[in-house]
mmCIF file of C-alpha atoms in Angstrom:
data_model
loop_
_atom_site.group_PDB
_atom_site.id
_atom_site.type_symbol
_atom_site.label_atom_id
_atom_site.label_comp_id
_atom_site.label_asym_id
_atom_site.label_seq_id
_atom_site.Cartn_x
_atom_site.Cartn_y
_atom_site.Cartn_z
ATOM 1 C CA UNK W 1 84.612 62.994 90.868
ATOM 2 C CA UNK W 2 81.419 62.949 92.935
ATOM 3 C CA UNK W 3 83.373 61.660 95.925
ATOM 4 C CA UNK W 4 85.816 64.582 95.695
ATOM 5 C CA UNK W 5 83.107 67.245 95.466
ATOM 6 C CA UNK W 6 81.047 65.811 98.302
ATOM 7 C CA UNK W 7 83.907 65.902 100.796
ATOM 8 C CA UNK W 8 84.143 68.544 103.512
ATOM 9 C CA UNK W 9 87.825 69.066 102.681
ATOM 10 C CA UNK W 10 86.898 70.075 99.127
ATOM 11 C CA UNK W 11 84.539 72.832 100.231
ATOM 12 C CA UNK W 12 87.039 74.017 102.841
ATOM 13 C CA UNK W 13 89.601 74.316 100.037
ATOM 14 C CA UNK W 14 87.216 76.255 97.784
ATOM 15 C CA UNK W 15 86.344 78.628 100.638
ATOM 16 C CA UNK W 16 90.056 79.072 101.387
ATOM 17 C CA UNK W 17 90.641 80.160 97.786
ATOM 18 C CA UNK W 18 87.790 82.655 98.026
ATOM 19 C CA UNK W 19 89.037 84.065 101.332
ATOM 20 C CA UNK W 20 92.690 84.182 100.291
ATOM 21 C CA UNK W 21 91.924 86.020 97.046
ATOM 22 C CA UNK W 22 89.666 88.476 98.872
ATOM 23 C CA UNK W 23 92.429 89.328 101.361
ATOM 24 C CA UNK W 24 95.116 89.416 98.667
ATOM 25 C CA UNK W 25 93.171 91.862 96.502
ATOM 26 C CA UNK W 26 92.240 94.023 99.485
ATOM 27 C CA UNK W 27 95.831 94.434 100.674
ATOM 28 C CA UNK W 28 97.372 94.593 97.214
ATOM 29 C CA UNK W 29 95.034 97.246 95.856
ATOM 30 C CA UNK W 30 95.034 99.004 99.222
ATOM 31 C CA UNK W 31 98.781 99.562 98.945
ATOM 32 C CA UNK W 32 98.237 101.406 95.656
ATOM 33 C CA UNK W 33 95.611 103.876 96.856
ATOM 34 C CA UNK W 34 96.552 107.471 96.061
ATOM 35 C CA UNK W 35 96.429 109.110 99.477
ATOM 36 C CA UNK W 36 96.812 112.913 99.130
ATOM 37 C CA UNK W 37 99.285 113.024 102.009
ATOM 38 C CA UNK W 38 101.554 110.280 100.657
ATOM 39 C CA UNK W 39 101.418 108.793 97.171
ATOM 40 C CA UNK W 40 102.523 105.136 97.036
ATOM 41 C CA UNK W 41 105.913 104.206 95.581
ATOM 42 C CA UNK W 42 106.654 101.329 93.208
ATOM 43 C CA UNK W 43 108.692 99.662 95.952
ATOM 44 C CA UNK W 44 105.878 99.984 98.481
ATOM 45 C CA UNK W 45 103.312 98.428 96.153
ATOM 46 C CA UNK W 46 105.674 95.628 95.098
ATOM 47 C CA UNK W 47 106.514 94.673 98.670
ATOM 48 C CA UNK W 48 102.858 94.802 99.739
ATOM 49 C CA UNK W 49 101.750 92.426 96.967
ATOM 50 C CA UNK W 50 104.643 90.088 97.774
ATOM 51 C CA UNK W 51 103.968 90.126 101.516
ATOM 52 C CA UNK W 52 100.259 89.515 100.944
ATOM 53 C CA UNK W 53 100.769 86.464 98.738
ATOM 54 C CA UNK W 54 103.506 85.047 100.966
ATOM 55 C CA UNK W 55 101.410 85.448 104.110
ATOM 56 C CA UNK W 56 98.352 83.837 102.527
ATOM 57 C CA UNK W 57 100.345 80.986 100.999
ATOM 58 C CA UNK W 58 101.709 80.244 104.467
ATOM 59 C CA UNK W 59 98.348 80.572 106.218
ATOM 60 C CA UNK W 60 95.931 78.909 103.772
ATOM 61 C CA UNK W 61 98.246 76.921 101.511
ATOM 62 C CA UNK W 62 97.796 73.748 103.608
ATOM 63 C CA UNK W 63 94.019 73.964 103.104
ATOM 64 C CA UNK W 64 93.745 74.515 99.341
ATOM 65 C CA UNK W 65 97.261 74.619 97.953
ATOM 66 C CA UNK W 66 97.174 78.427 98.008
ATOM 67 C CA UNK W 67 96.648 79.060 94.289
ATOM 68 C CA UNK W 68 94.986 82.485 94.736
ATOM 69 C CA UNK W 69 95.318 82.941 90.970
ATOM 70 C CA UNK W 70 93.246 81.509 88.082
ATOM 71 C CA UNK W 71 96.370 81.336 85.898
ATOM 72 C CA UNK W 72 98.127 79.086 88.426
ATOM 73 C CA UNK W 73 95.042 76.913 88.858
ATOM 74 C CA UNK W 74 94.648 76.400 85.100
ATOM 75 C CA UNK W 75 98.380 75.719 84.754
ATOM 76 C CA UNK W 76 98.198 73.046 87.471
ATOM 77 C CA UNK W 77 95.272 71.495 85.608
ATOM 78 C CA UNK W 78 97.349 71.382 82.414
ATOM 79 C CA UNK W 79 100.247 69.985 84.459
ATOM 80 C CA UNK W 80 97.965 67.162 85.641
ATOM 81 C CA UNK W 81 98.176 68.202 89.300
ATOM 82 C CA UNK W 82 94.485 68.841 90.062
ATOM 83 C CA UNK W 83 91.102 67.687 88.807
ATOM 84 C CA UNK W 84 88.979 69.554 86.274
ATOM 85 C CA UNK W 85 86.144 70.068 88.740
ATOM 86 C CA UNK W 86 88.490 71.426 91.416
ATOM 87 C CA UNK W 87 89.956 73.846 88.878
ATOM 88 C CA UNK W 88 86.498 75.127 87.924
ATOM 89 C CA UNK W 89 85.460 75.660 91.550
ATOM 90 C CA UNK W 90 88.789 77.285 92.418
ATOM 91 C CA UNK W 91 88.655 79.777 89.541
ATOM 92 C CA UNK W 92 85.063 80.705 90.369
ATOM 93 C CA UNK W 93 85.981 81.198 94.043
ATOM 94 C CA UNK W 94 89.011 83.307 93.125
ATOM 95 C CA UNK W 95 87.032 85.616 90.848
ATOM 96 C CA UNK W 96 84.247 86.091 93.394
ATOM 97 C CA UNK W 97 86.842 86.651 96.118
ATOM 98 C CA UNK W 98 88.595 89.284 94.008
ATOM 99 C CA UNK W 99 85.327 91.143 93.447
ATOM 100 C CA UNK W 100 84.538 90.981 97.168
ATOM 101 C CA UNK W 101 87.999 92.236 98.120
ATOM 102 C CA UNK W 102 87.799 95.141 95.671
ATOM 103 C CA UNK W 103 84.265 95.986 96.825
ATOM 104 C CA UNK W 104 85.345 96.028 100.473
ATOM 105 C CA UNK W 105 88.245 98.355 99.699
ATOM 106 C CA UNK W 106 85.986 100.606 97.587
ATOM 107 C CA UNK W 107 83.581 100.911 100.514
ATOM 108 C CA UNK W 108 86.293 101.643 103.085
ATOM 109 C CA UNK W 109 88.548 103.976 101.076
ATOM 110 C CA UNK W 110 87.705 107.711 101.074
ATOM 111 C CA UNK W 111 86.816 109.204 97.709
ATOM 112 C CA UNK W 112 89.944 111.362 97.526
ATOM 113 C CA UNK W 113 92.190 108.293 97.878
ATOM 114 C CA UNK W 114 90.181 105.717 95.961
ATOM 115 C CA UNK W 115 91.196 106.836 92.484
ATOM 116 C CA UNK W 116 90.540 104.063 89.945
ATOM 117 C CA UNK W 117 91.132 101.358 92.589
ATOM 118 C CA UNK W 118 94.418 100.393 90.903
ATOM 119 C CA UNK W 119 92.727 98.966 87.817
ATOM 120 C CA UNK W 120 95.387 97.507 85.530
ATOM 121 C CA UNK W 121 96.099 99.579 82.422
ATOM 122 C CA UNK W 122 98.816 99.857 79.806
ATOM 123 C CA UNK W 123 101.262 102.723 80.314
ATOM 124 C CA UNK W 124 104.465 104.227 78.920
ATOM 125 C CA UNK W 125 103.355 103.657 75.308
ATOM 126 C CA UNK W 126 103.163 99.870 75.824
ATOM 127 C CA UNK W 127 101.160 98.208 73.064
ATOM 128 C CA UNK W 128 98.727 95.350 73.813
ATOM 129 C CA UNK W 129 101.071 92.899 72.100
ATOM 130 C CA UNK W 130 104.088 93.941 74.156
ATOM 131 C CA UNK W 131 101.987 94.044 77.309
ATOM 132 C CA UNK W 132 100.893 90.456 76.706
ATOM 133 C CA UNK W 133 104.507 89.348 76.398
ATOM 134 C CA UNK W 134 105.416 91.239 79.591
ATOM 135 C CA UNK W 135 102.587 89.591 81.523
ATOM 136 C CA UNK W 136 103.545 86.229 80.054
ATOM 137 C CA UNK W 137 107.150 86.559 81.259
ATOM 138 C CA UNK W 138 106.182 87.859 84.702
ATOM 139 C CA UNK W 139 103.730 85.013 85.307
ATOM 140 C CA UNK W 140 106.062 82.424 83.776
ATOM 141 C CA UNK W 141 108.722 83.097 86.408
ATOM 142 C CA UNK W 142 106.102 83.127 89.187
ATOM 143 C CA UNK W 143 104.613 79.807 88.080
ATOM 144 C CA UNK W 144 108.052 78.161 87.821
ATOM 145 C CA UNK W 145 108.830 79.352 91.339
ATOM 146 C CA UNK W 146 105.552 77.944 92.671
ATOM 147 C CA UNK W 147 105.933 74.573 90.952
ATOM 148 C CA UNK W 148 109.535 74.135 92.039
ATOM 149 C CA UNK W 149 109.222 75.342 95.630
ATOM 150 C CA UNK W 150 106.113 73.233 96.355
ATOM 151 C CA UNK W 151 107.148 70.047 94.528
ATOM 152 C CA UNK W 152 106.900 67.198 97.049
ATOM 153 C CA UNK W 153 109.304 65.110 94.935
ATOM 154 C CA UNK W 154 112.215 67.424 95.665
ATOM 155 C CA UNK W 155 114.803 66.047 98.057
ATOM 156 C CA UNK W 156 117.064 69.111 98.143
ATOM 157 C CA UNK W 157 116.355 71.887 100.689
ATOM 158 C CA UNK W 158 113.793 74.345 99.350
ATOM 159 C CA UNK W 159 113.641 76.801 102.246
ATOM 160 C CA UNK W 160 110.287 78.489 102.736
ATOM 161 C CA UNK W 161 107.984 78.123 99.696
ATOM 162 C CA UNK W 162 105.793 80.983 100.951
ATOM 163 C CA UNK W 163 108.798 83.307 101.153
ATOM 164 C CA UNK W 164 110.039 82.276 97.705
ATOM 165 C CA UNK W 165 106.626 82.834 96.138
ATOM 166 C CA UNK W 166 106.220 86.195 97.870
ATOM 167 C CA UNK W 167 109.608 87.344 96.586
ATOM 168 C CA UNK W 168 108.692 86.167 93.078
ATOM 169 C CA UNK W 169 105.542 88.301 93.155
ATOM 170 C CA UNK W 170 107.564 91.265 94.428
ATOM 171 C CA UNK W 171 110.087 90.787 91.626
ATOM 172 C CA UNK W 172 107.337 90.789 89.016
ATOM 173 C CA UNK W 173 105.835 94.016 90.349
ATOM 174 C CA UNK W 174 109.166 95.833 90.486
ATOM 175 C CA UNK W 175 109.358 95.468 86.696
ATOM 176 C CA UNK W 176 105.781 94.987 85.540
ATOM 177 C CA UNK W 177 104.201 98.049 87.129
ATOM 178 C CA UNK W 178 105.912 100.299 84.584
ATOM 179 C CA UNK W 179 104.323 98.408 81.659
ATOM 180 C CA UNK W 180 100.888 97.215 82.765
ATOM 181 C CA UNK W 181 100.479 98.026 86.437
ATOM 182 C CA UNK W 182 101.497 94.364 86.841
ATOM 183 C CA UNK W 183 98.710 91.821 86.936
ATOM 184 C CA UNK W 184 100.257 88.308 86.916
ATOM 185 C CA UNK W 185 96.794 87.287 88.085
ATOM 186 C CA UNK W 186 93.523 87.585 86.122
ATOM 187 C CA UNK W 187 91.504 87.763 89.362
ATOM 188 C CA UNK W 188 93.533 90.750 90.579
ATOM 189 C CA UNK W 189 92.667 92.584 87.338
ATOM 190 C CA UNK W 190 89.067 91.399 87.153
ATOM 191 C CA UNK W 191 87.956 92.387 90.685
ATOM 192 C CA UNK W 192 88.607 96.153 90.546
ATOM 193 C CA UNK W 193 87.521 96.319 86.888
ATOM 194 C CA UNK W 194 84.094 94.967 87.909
ATOM 195 C CA UNK W 195 83.707 97.313 90.873
ATOM 196 C CA UNK W 196 84.852 100.388 88.936
ATOM 197 C CA UNK W 197 83.140 99.240 85.709
ATOM 198 C CA UNK W 198 86.355 99.968 83.822
ATOM 199 C CA UNK W 199 86.961 97.270 81.231
ATOM 200 C CA UNK W 200 89.368 98.767 78.730
ATOM 201 C CA UNK W 201 89.753 97.322 75.197
ATOM 202 C CA UNK W 202 93.057 95.812 76.374
ATOM 203 C CA UNK W 203 91.601 94.035 79.431
ATOM 204 C CA UNK W 204 92.117 90.716 77.642
ATOM 205 C CA UNK W 205 95.876 91.206 78.073
ATOM 206 C CA UNK W 206 95.515 90.527 81.801
ATOM 207 C CA UNK W 207 93.932 87.161 81.067
ATOM 208 C CA UNK W 208 95.849 85.923 78.052
ATOM 209 C CA UNK W 209 99.332 86.940 79.234
ATOM 210 C CA UNK W 210 99.222 85.376 82.719
ATOM 211 C CA UNK W 211 97.356 82.229 81.655
ATOM 212 C CA UNK W 212 99.633 81.494 78.694
ATOM 213 C CA UNK W 213 102.732 82.236 80.782
ATOM 214 C CA UNK W 214 101.642 79.926 83.605
ATOM 215 C CA UNK W 215 100.644 77.130 81.207
ATOM 216 C CA UNK W 216 103.987 77.325 79.397
ATOM 217 C CA UNK W 217 105.724 77.048 82.771
ATOM 218 C CA UNK W 218 103.594 74.001 83.624
ATOM 219 C CA UNK W 219 104.454 72.280 80.335
ATOM 220 C CA UNK W 220 108.142 72.995 80.836
ATOM 221 C CA UNK W 221 108.242 71.895 84.467
ATOM 222 C CA UNK W 222 105.828 68.949 84.595
ATOM 223 C CA UNK W 223 106.461 67.429 81.160
ATOM 224 C CA UNK W 224 110.024 68.359 80.179
ATOM 225 C CA UNK W 225 112.177 69.154 83.217
ATOM 226 C CA UNK W 226 110.550 66.972 85.882
ATOM 227 C CA UNK W 227 108.038 64.656 84.203
ATOM 228 C CA UNK W 228 105.794 62.459 86.338
ATOM 229 C CA UNK W 229 105.923 58.665 86.126
ATOM 230 C CA UNK W 230 102.138 58.341 86.207
ATOM 231 C CA UNK W 231 100.507 56.115 83.614
ATOM 232 C CA UNK W 232 97.911 57.429 81.193
ATOM 233 C CA UNK W 233 95.087 55.897 83.228
ATOM 234 C CA UNK W 234 96.411 57.566 86.383
ATOM 235 C CA UNK W 235 96.625 60.912 84.589
ATOM 236 C CA UNK W 236 93.001 60.571 83.495
ATOM 237 C CA UNK W 237 92.059 59.691 87.082
ATOM 238 C CA UNK W 238 93.755 62.875 88.321
ATOM 239 C CA UNK W 239 91.677 65.011 85.937
ATOM 240 C CA UNK W 240 88.508 63.154 86.962
ATOM 241 C CA UNK W 241 89.339 63.525 90.663
ATOM 242 C CA UNK W 242 89.406 59.778 91.345
ATOM 243 C CA UNK W 243 93.165 59.231 91.605
ATOM 244 C CA UNK W 244 94.613 57.833 94.843
ATOM 245 C CA UNK W 245 98.406 57.823 95.305
ATOM 246 C CA UNK W 246 99.968 54.460 96.100
ATOM 247 C CA UNK W 247 100.827 55.477 99.664
ATOM 248 C CA UNK W 248 97.184 56.422 100.283
ATOM 249 C CA UNK W 249 96.070 53.088 98.868
ATOM 250 C CA UNK W 250 98.503 51.296 101.180
ATOM 251 C CA UNK W 251 97.145 53.216 104.168
ATOM 252 C CA UNK W 252 93.583 52.284 103.237
ATOM 253 C CA UNK W 253 94.611 48.643 102.847
ATOM 254 C CA UNK W 254 96.188 48.620 106.319
ATOM 255 C CA UNK W 255 93.065 50.205 107.781
ATOM 256 C CA UNK W 256 90.870 47.588 106.123
ATOM 257 C CA UNK W 257 93.163 44.834 107.358
ATOM 258 C CA UNK W 258 92.940 46.074 110.966
ATOM 259 C CA UNK W 259 89.143 46.327 110.685
ATOM 260 C CA UNK W 260 88.940 42.742 109.460
ATOM 261 C CA UNK W 261 91.169 41.541 112.305
ATOM 262 C CA UNK W 262 89.082 43.346 114.919
ATOM 263 C CA UNK W 263 85.882 41.934 113.415
ATOM 264 C CA UNK W 264 87.352 38.413 113.456
ATOM 265 C CA UNK W 265 88.068 38.698 117.175
#
């Protein structure tokens, strides 16, 4: 675990999550600003959120995995794909990034367009219980798309994972905006709520719904549909951040072998 945290790659990944969430929140919320000359449409907002997440997944995914969402990070932890420490750092970076992105937009947007900075809220007589189920379903389909399109074990053509994930986010917004403003991401809801100091009694919906939905998708995908062949000790090593795949171990062995040969000569 200490070895993972002390690596430069780890801190690059954490910074990438911060930066990606900042940009995502800035562009996503920015598309929903209520400009007097042209109010945003549902389609416009949906496409903007989808384009933002697809662009960032393509640009920064190779650095950190492109989670950009605490629900996805926690689901990957439950699915035994990342370590506990990485998950903690990622979630912290995402939340801080969301606050920074919302703060930047608040500072740049004129008062007559700022509105409530697109803070998530229940609408159309949606109850907190129904809203939770809506957010659960929206995030469930997003998480399944992410897990499937980025699974390195797949041998069939997957196309562009970034495009698939972006379209999944767009799909969720096309439906979810009418119920909850569409969160699918606790950081997206948390950032503007902090800046506007608008935590409604139903704010918990935007945490519970997405997190439960993503975790259910992780259980279904990683344990039922496509279970891993890792042993229990390997699974524990993944959570601790000390696991090395066999191919990595083979590479290290070859490197050590070459070093020994050079030393012998």
